Amino acid sequence: MGAFLAFLLASRALALDAVPLQGTAGSKLREVWALAREKYPDAKLISITGASSSDGRVRCSPASPFQDGWRFTFFSPSAGEFLMMAECGGQTSGPLRQLRAKAEELSRLTVSGKFIDSDQALKALARAGVKLEPIEAKTPGKRPFSLMLSRLDDPRFKDHPMVWRVTGGGESWVVDAVHNEKFDPSRYGHDFSLALASAVANSTTL
């Protein structure tokens, strides 16, 4: 009962639409998280990664969710273990143990509270003037955008805000996953500069 209540409390924090689009990163997050908690009741979400078209949804084969579906990384503080789950078309796979350097504090930054889904992240870029359609047109039949939801690992941002990293057409962008807009360093006490924006967009993430 206690584990189930903890899951309900965690679920309240997820910023998903009441009826989310099918195929987005968040459309089956609750179900995937519940399965992760069957192995580790204290599993915390670290990141979500995947590739999509400009609508933020994956096109994948349910038979191979780890290959081309959404991939979810969780961390269990009690076990000190990372595990991965995958989902595609409602079919889930995992959990699989993931080996990482346990000493890395940044690798354990959890995604929590309210955040936007993958379709909203791409809409935020479109509002900011990023032309998504030409990028997609260059890759017919493929998913031109790679997305990753995680905490920003740049040490200049002490609160490590939650962001969507998006790459496509050889370019990279960062979307503020809380404020639903292209990432603005001034929101977090940093003057905007092209150098800082480039460093944030192109830095490696966990």
mmCIF file of C-alpha atoms in Angstrom:
data_model
loop_
_atom_site.group_PDB
_atom_site.id
_atom_site.type_symbol
_atom_site.label_atom_id
_atom_site.label_comp_id
_atom_site.label_asym_id
_atom_site.label_seq_id
_atom_site.Cartn_x
_atom_site.Cartn_y
_atom_site.Cartn_z
ATOM 1 C CA MET A 1 0.000 0.000 0.000
ATOM 2 C CA GLY A 2 2.820 2.359 0.892
ATOM 3 C CA ALA A 3 4.616 1.814 -2.425
ATOM 4 C CA PHE A 4 1.363 2.338 -4.323
ATOM 5 C CA LEU A 5 0.684 5.601 -2.454
ATOM 6 C CA ALA A 6 4.224 6.783 -3.203
ATOM 7 C CA PHE A 7 3.658 6.097 -6.893
ATOM 8 C CA LEU A 8 0.407 8.084 -6.843
ATOM 9 C CA LEU A 9 2.133 11.027 -5.209
ATOM 10 C CA ALA A 10 4.896 10.938 -7.795
ATOM 11 C CA SER A 11 2.358 10.702 -10.614
ATOM 12 C CA ARG A 12 0.677 13.921 -9.520
ATOM 13 C CA ALA A 13 3.839 15.820 -10.386
ATOM 14 C CA LEU A 14 3.913 14.807 -14.051
ATOM 15 C CA ALA A 15 2.933 17.619 -16.414
ATOM 16 C CA LEU A 16 1.125 15.514 -18.982
ATOM 17 C CA ASP A 17 -2.035 16.510 -20.788
ATOM 18 C CA ALA A 18 -5.236 14.955 -19.475
ATOM 19 C CA VAL A 19 -5.373 12.931 -22.699
ATOM 20 C CA PRO A 20 -1.799 12.997 -24.057
ATOM 21 C CA LEU A 21 -1.021 12.312 -27.696
ATOM 22 C CA GLN A 22 -0.181 8.693 -28.321
ATOM 23 C CA GLY A 23 3.456 8.157 -29.200
ATOM 24 C CA THR A 24 4.856 11.105 -27.259
ATOM 25 C CA ALA A 25 7.490 10.644 -24.572
ATOM 26 C CA GLY A 26 4.951 11.119 -21.801
ATOM 27 C CA SER A 27 2.006 9.177 -23.187
ATOM 28 C CA LYS A 28 2.975 5.964 -21.349
ATOM 29 C CA LEU A 29 5.297 7.363 -18.700
ATOM 30 C CA ARG A 30 3.087 6.415 -15.769
ATOM 31 C CA GLU A 31 2.867 2.810 -16.930
ATOM 32 C CA VAL A 32 6.614 2.576 -17.575
ATOM 33 C CA TRP A 33 7.409 4.128 -14.197
ATOM 34 C CA ALA A 34 5.095 1.685 -12.445
ATOM 35 C CA LEU A 35 6.968 -1.236 -14.016
ATOM 36 C CA ALA A 36 10.312 0.236 -12.963
ATOM 37 C CA ARG A 37 8.997 0.506 -9.398
ATOM 38 C CA GLU A 38 8.090 -3.152 -9.364
ATOM 39 C CA LYS A 39 11.832 -3.830 -9.334
ATOM 40 C CA TYR A 40 12.902 -0.769 -7.342
ATOM 41 C CA PRO A 41 10.053 0.912 -5.400
ATOM 42 C CA ASP A 42 12.121 4.084 -5.035
ATOM 43 C CA ALA A 43 13.021 4.368 -8.743
ATOM 44 C CA LYS A 44 13.422 7.999 -9.817
ATOM 45 C CA LEU A 45 13.323 9.265 -13.391
ATOM 46 C CA ILE A 46 16.667 10.506 -14.739
ATOM 47 C CA SER A 47 16.041 10.976 -18.465
ATOM 48 C CA ILE A 48 13.910 10.177 -21.502
ATOM 49 C CA THR A 49 15.444 9.886 -24.964
ATOM 50 C CA GLY A 50 14.102 9.140 -28.414
ATOM 51 C CA ALA A 51 13.778 10.284 -32.014
ATOM 52 C CA SER A 52 10.649 11.777 -33.523
ATOM 53 C CA SER A 53 9.120 13.669 -36.405
ATOM 54 C CA SER A 54 8.128 17.316 -35.978
ATOM 55 C CA ASP A 55 4.992 16.308 -34.046
ATOM 56 C CA GLY A 56 7.078 14.895 -31.177
ATOM 57 C CA ARG A 57 5.869 11.317 -31.624
ATOM 58 C CA VAL A 58 7.926 8.232 -32.370
ATOM 59 C CA ARG A 59 7.217 5.910 -35.268
ATOM 60 C CA CYS A 60 8.535 2.575 -34.184
ATOM 61 C CA SER A 61 8.004 -1.155 -34.123
ATOM 62 C CA PRO A 62 6.510 -2.475 -30.870
ATOM 63 C CA ALA A 63 8.696 -5.526 -31.411
ATOM 64 C CA SER A 64 11.866 -3.475 -30.834
ATOM 65 C CA PRO A 65 11.188 -0.664 -28.336
ATOM 66 C CA PHE A 66 14.818 -0.383 -27.236
ATOM 67 C CA GLN A 67 15.944 0.132 -30.827
ATOM 68 C CA ASP A 68 13.588 2.905 -31.886
ATOM 69 C CA GLY A 69 11.096 3.645 -29.095
ATOM 70 C CA TRP A 70 11.296 5.988 -26.115
ATOM 71 C CA ARG A 71 14.012 4.995 -23.639
ATOM 72 C CA PHE A 72 13.653 5.829 -19.953
ATOM 73 C CA THR A 73 16.512 5.840 -17.451
ATOM 74 C CA PHE A 74 15.742 5.481 -13.733
ATOM 75 C CA PHE A 75 17.896 5.487 -10.600
ATOM 76 C CA SER A 76 17.258 3.669 -7.334
ATOM 77 C CA PRO A 77 18.905 5.492 -4.391
ATOM 78 C CA SER A 78 18.482 2.494 -2.075
ATOM 79 C CA ALA A 79 20.117 0.045 -4.479
ATOM 80 C CA GLY A 80 22.499 2.541 -6.061
ATOM 81 C CA GLU A 81 21.501 1.132 -9.437
ATOM 82 C CA PHE A 82 20.485 2.618 -12.784
ATOM 83 C CA LEU A 83 17.957 0.817 -14.936
ATOM 84 C CA MET A 84 16.461 1.354 -18.359
ATOM 85 C CA MET A 85 12.972 0.814 -19.711
ATOM 86 C CA ALA A 86 11.707 1.269 -23.264
ATOM 87 C CA GLU A 87 8.253 1.811 -24.749
ATOM 88 C CA CYS A 88 6.798 1.758 -28.248
ATOM 89 C CA GLY A 89 3.161 1.654 -29.241
ATOM 90 C CA GLY A 90 2.166 0.723 -25.712
ATOM 91 C CA GLN A 91 4.593 -2.198 -25.599
ATOM 92 C CA THR A 92 7.237 -1.972 -22.879
ATOM 93 C CA SER A 93 10.580 -3.674 -22.449
ATOM 94 C CA GLY A 94 12.911 -3.897 -19.480
ATOM 95 C CA PRO A 95 14.018 -3.159 -16.930
ATOM 96 C CA LEU A 96 17.648 -3.581 -17.895
ATOM 97 C CA ARG A 97 20.488 -2.697 -15.577
ATOM 98 C CA GLN A 98 22.570 0.223 -16.837
ATOM 99 C CA LEU A 99 26.190 0.581 -15.811
ATOM 100 C CA ARG A 100 27.272 4.104 -14.872
ATOM 101 C CA ALA A 101 29.898 5.689 -12.649
ATOM 102 C CA LYS A 102 28.126 5.801 -9.301
ATOM 103 C CA ALA A 103 30.388 8.597 -8.044
ATOM 104 C CA GLU A 104 28.975 11.084 -10.550
ATOM 105 C CA GLU A 105 26.501 13.283 -8.692
ATOM 106 C CA LEU A 106 25.191 14.808 -11.924
ATOM 107 C CA SER A 107 24.256 11.365 -13.186
ATOM 108 C CA ARG A 108 21.689 11.107 -10.369
ATOM 109 C CA LEU A 109 19.855 14.398 -10.946
ATOM 110 C CA THR A 110 16.183 13.458 -11.110
ATOM 111 C CA VAL A 111 13.450 14.745 -13.372
ATOM 112 C CA SER A 112 10.549 15.692 -11.126
ATOM 113 C CA GLY A 113 7.757 18.223 -10.790
ATOM 114 C CA LYS A 114 5.915 19.581 -13.800
ATOM 115 C CA PHE A 115 7.425 19.430 -17.280
ATOM 116 C CA ILE A 116 6.218 19.540 -20.862
ATOM 117 C CA ASP A 117 5.941 16.549 -23.187
ATOM 118 C CA SER A 118 7.963 15.974 -26.370
ATOM 119 C CA ASP A 119 5.314 17.411 -28.723
ATOM 120 C CA GLN A 120 5.201 20.616 -26.701
ATOM 121 C CA ALA A 121 8.993 20.899 -26.755
ATOM 122 C CA LEU A 122 9.000 20.993 -30.558
ATOM 123 C CA LYS A 123 6.092 23.446 -30.598
ATOM 124 C CA ALA A 124 8.128 25.726 -28.328
ATOM 125 C CA LEU A 125 10.956 25.695 -30.865
ATOM 126 C CA ALA A 126 8.520 26.504 -33.653
ATOM 127 C CA ARG A 127 7.206 29.495 -31.685
ATOM 128 C CA ALA A 128 10.803 30.651 -31.289
ATOM 129 C CA GLY A 129 11.234 30.699 -35.056
ATOM 130 C CA VAL A 130 12.906 27.349 -35.660
ATOM 131 C CA LYS A 131 11.735 26.008 -39.020
ATOM 132 C CA LEU A 132 10.957 22.369 -38.321
ATOM 133 C CA GLU A 133 9.368 21.432 -41.649
ATOM 134 C CA PRO A 134 12.439 22.018 -43.876
ATOM 135 C CA ILE A 135 14.509 19.814 -41.574
ATOM 136 C CA GLU A 136 11.915 17.062 -41.701
ATOM 137 C CA ALA A 137 11.601 17.372 -45.498
ATOM 138 C CA LYS A 138 15.291 16.557 -45.876
ATOM 139 C CA THR A 139 14.815 13.157 -44.233
ATOM 140 C CA PRO A 140 11.712 11.578 -45.830
ATOM 141 C CA GLY A 141 10.583 8.461 -44.024
ATOM 142 C CA LYS A 142 12.948 9.090 -41.128
ATOM 143 C CA ARG A 143 12.659 10.778 -37.738
ATOM 144 C CA PRO A 144 14.841 13.854 -38.031
ATOM 145 C CA PHE A 145 14.710 15.083 -34.430
ATOM 146 C CA SER A 146 16.530 13.506 -31.495
ATOM 147 C CA LEU A 147 15.186 14.520 -28.100
ATOM 148 C CA MET A 148 16.360 14.097 -24.543
ATOM 149 C CA LEU A 149 14.658 15.224 -21.354
ATOM 150 C CA SER A 150 16.971 15.606 -18.365
ATOM 151 C CA ARG A 151 18.390 18.074 -15.911
ATOM 152 C CA LEU A 152 20.790 20.640 -17.385
ATOM 153 C CA ASP A 153 24.246 19.432 -16.377
ATOM 154 C CA ASP A 154 26.015 22.766 -16.900
ATOM 155 C CA PRO A 155 27.650 23.670 -13.530
ATOM 156 C CA ARG A 156 26.884 27.378 -14.054
ATOM 157 C CA PHE A 157 23.217 26.601 -13.412
ATOM 158 C CA LYS A 158 23.124 25.513 -9.787
ATOM 159 C CA ASP A 159 19.457 24.492 -9.855
ATOM 160 C CA HIS A 160 20.049 22.328 -12.932
ATOM 161 C CA PRO A 161 16.721 23.182 -14.612
ATOM 162 C CA MET A 162 14.846 20.519 -16.531
ATOM 163 C CA VAL A 163 15.338 20.844 -20.279
ATOM 164 C CA TRP A 164 14.596 19.115 -23.542
ATOM 165 C CA ARG A 165 17.679 18.899 -25.753
ATOM 166 C CA VAL A 166 16.726 18.721 -29.408
ATOM 167 C CA THR A 167 19.000 18.072 -32.372
ATOM 168 C CA GLY A 168 18.106 18.044 -36.037
ATOM 169 C CA GLY A 169 19.600 19.034 -39.353
ATOM 170 C CA GLY A 170 23.021 19.424 -37.800
ATOM 171 C CA GLU A 171 21.776 21.987 -35.251
ATOM 172 C CA SER A 172 21.069 21.802 -31.529
ATOM 173 C CA TRP A 173 18.571 23.621 -29.334
ATOM 174 C CA VAL A 174 17.500 23.574 -25.701
ATOM 175 C CA VAL A 175 13.902 23.964 -24.545
ATOM 176 C CA ASP A 176 12.976 24.933 -20.998
ATOM 177 C CA ALA A 177 10.846 21.970 -19.928
ATOM 178 C CA VAL A 178 9.152 23.947 -17.147
ATOM 179 C CA HIS A 179 8.486 27.313 -18.796
ATOM 180 C CA ASN A 180 7.626 25.820 -22.194
ATOM 181 C CA GLU A 181 9.941 28.061 -24.217
ATOM 182 C CA LYS A 182 13.312 28.050 -25.895
ATOM 183 C CA PHE A 183 15.851 28.067 -23.077
ATOM 184 C CA ASP A 184 16.618 31.559 -21.766
ATOM 185 C CA PRO A 185 19.668 31.749 -19.448
ATOM 186 C CA SER A 186 18.451 35.066 -18.004
ATOM 187 C CA ARG A 187 15.653 33.202 -16.217
ATOM 188 C CA TYR A 188 18.356 31.595 -14.106
ATOM 189 C CA GLY A 189 20.497 34.632 -13.363
ATOM 190 C CA HIS A 190 22.793 34.583 -16.392
ATOM 191 C CA ASP A 191 23.069 37.300 -19.005
ATOM 192 C CA PHE A 192 22.283 35.936 -22.440
ATOM 193 C CA SER A 193 25.226 35.641 -24.791
ATOM 194 C CA LEU A 194 25.752 33.701 -27.977
ATOM 195 C CA ALA A 195 28.735 31.976 -26.390
ATOM 196 C CA LEU A 196 26.697 30.790 -23.390
ATOM 197 C CA ALA A 197 23.737 29.763 -25.539
ATOM 198 C CA SER A 198 26.039 27.751 -27.789
ATOM 199 C CA ALA A 199 27.772 26.116 -24.813
ATOM 200 C CA VAL A 200 24.445 25.084 -23.291
ATOM 201 C CA ALA A 201 23.030 23.789 -26.573
ATOM 202 C CA ASN A 202 26.099 21.770 -27.463
ATOM 203 C CA SER A 203 27.294 20.536 -24.078
ATOM 204 C CA THR A 204 27.145 16.849 -23.441
ATOM 205 C CA THR A 205 24.325 15.635 -21.253
ATOM 206 C CA LEU A 206 23.996 12.561 -19.109
#
